[in-house]
Amino acid sequence: MVKSTAYRGPADELIGLSSCVTTLRGQILRLSEYDINVLLDGESGTGKELVARIIHQCSPRRNGPFVGVNCAAIHESLLESELFGHKAGAFTGAKEATVGFLRAASGGTILLDEVGDMSESLQSKLLRVLEERSVVPVGGTAPEAIDVRVIAATNKDLAQAVQQGTFRRDLYYRLNVVRLHIEPLRQRRDDIPGLVEHMVQRVAHALSVSAKSVSSAAMAALTAHDWPGNVRELGNVIQRAYVLGNGPVIEPEDLPDDLFAHMTERSHSPLPSLDEAVRRHVALALGASGGVRTQAAEMLGIGRKSLWRLMRQYDLR
Ligand SMILES: Nc1ncnc2c1ncn2[C@@H]1O[C@H](COP(=O)(O)OP(=O)(O)OP(=O)(O)O)[C@@H](O)[C@H]1O
Ligand SMILES: [Mg+2]
């Protein structure tokens, strides 16, 4: 196979300067060229599918198909034939034969999303497919060879599922040749300003309108938010600001109330508590410095040790 080290472009679409994303970018470039299975884990909306697509784009398989299958969204009874294909007449309603996602991804990459939700019987079948590199379509007897790279993604703790006996240990080791963990956004806040800028451009492009800018007060609120829905939630908030907000600048009033909920929860004052203001101010400096701590400390007029203490106190990483 042709090596692909020179191909770096799409990795640039993975926005972020935090150590998590920087490490991830390096790992993607190193592992893409090898046909090894990869397990991606991270909370919902952290970018698992994006990373899987970039791995595919950086790999020698990039001219082949990329097929994503959400194992949680397809009913268990259908998932087997969706993955392995079926012969005509294999079951009621199966008028024509299908190739299934695994063969449809031949020459390319398959992303098995939410793999932790697969039933036990399907886990065994998938294990056999990965070991033998062939599938037996539902209703068929002869194995058909497959040539795919498998990337699995999960927002569950699969190691824990193995401990609890709900996920097969042998399948776990088979999928987990390399594990890439994507941290939740609240643990890499220095990525937020860059992601906000990216989403501002992306939404403007999608809506065919000119790009807005973001006021520093709005950016402070965006940087301080905990983002339970991670980057997806951030994208939705920016989209909402375009659709509901007026004017060329995104201001705090264009952002949803829950970004300010912690302020009102604690007091009915229109001002944030001093504690909250300090937290946001530190988050803002970290964001504005792109995570360079010496620079953030300088902006705040404090030493690096004091900054480190504040970061620990407010869980800002
Ligand atoms: N680092 C990043 N840079 C640019 N865009 C990102 C980044 N991380 C996530 N996104 C964007 O955020 C959205 C959600 O990402 P994605 O669908 O890959 O998340 P996911 O982890 O697969 O979520 P789920 O577990 O809910 O399926 C996408 O629009 C993706 O392009
Ligand atoms: Mg996904």
mmCIF file of N, CA, C and O in Angstrom, residues 68 132 177 255 268:
data_model
loop_
_atom_site.group_PDB
_atom_site.id
_atom_site.type_symbol
_atom_site.label_atom_id
_atom_site.label_comp_id
_atom_site.label_asym_id
_atom_site.label_seq_id
_atom_site.Cartn_x
_atom_site.Cartn_y
_atom_site.Cartn_z
ATOM 1 N N GLY A 68 -20.271 4.965 7.937
ATOM 2 C CA GLY A 68 -20.531 5.075 9.373
ATOM 3 C C GLY A 68 -21.825 4.338 9.719
ATOM 4 O O GLY A 68 -22.833 4.508 9.037
ATOM 5 N N GLU A 132 -11.676 -13.514 10.880
ATOM 6 C CA GLU A 132 -11.572 -14.226 9.607
ATOM 7 C C GLU A 132 -11.549 -13.305 8.403
ATOM 8 O O GLU A 132 -11.330 -13.751 7.289
ATOM 9 N N VAL A 177 -6.899 -1.974 19.504
ATOM 10 C CA VAL A 177 -5.473 -2.104 19.211
ATOM 11 C C VAL A 177 -4.811 -0.779 19.585
ATOM 12 O O VAL A 177 -3.789 -0.734 20.246
ATOM 13 N N LEU A 255 -27.040 34.472 23.444
ATOM 14 C CA LEU A 255 -26.709 33.119 23.893
ATOM 15 C C LEU A 255 -27.813 32.585 24.796
ATOM 16 O O LEU A 255 -28.485 33.365 25.476
ATOM 17 N N HIS A 268 -29.637 36.531 42.892
ATOM 18 C CA HIS A 268 -30.532 37.181 41.941
ATOM 19 C C HIS A 268 -29.921 38.474 41.428
ATOM 20 O O HIS A 268 -30.558 39.252 40.753
#
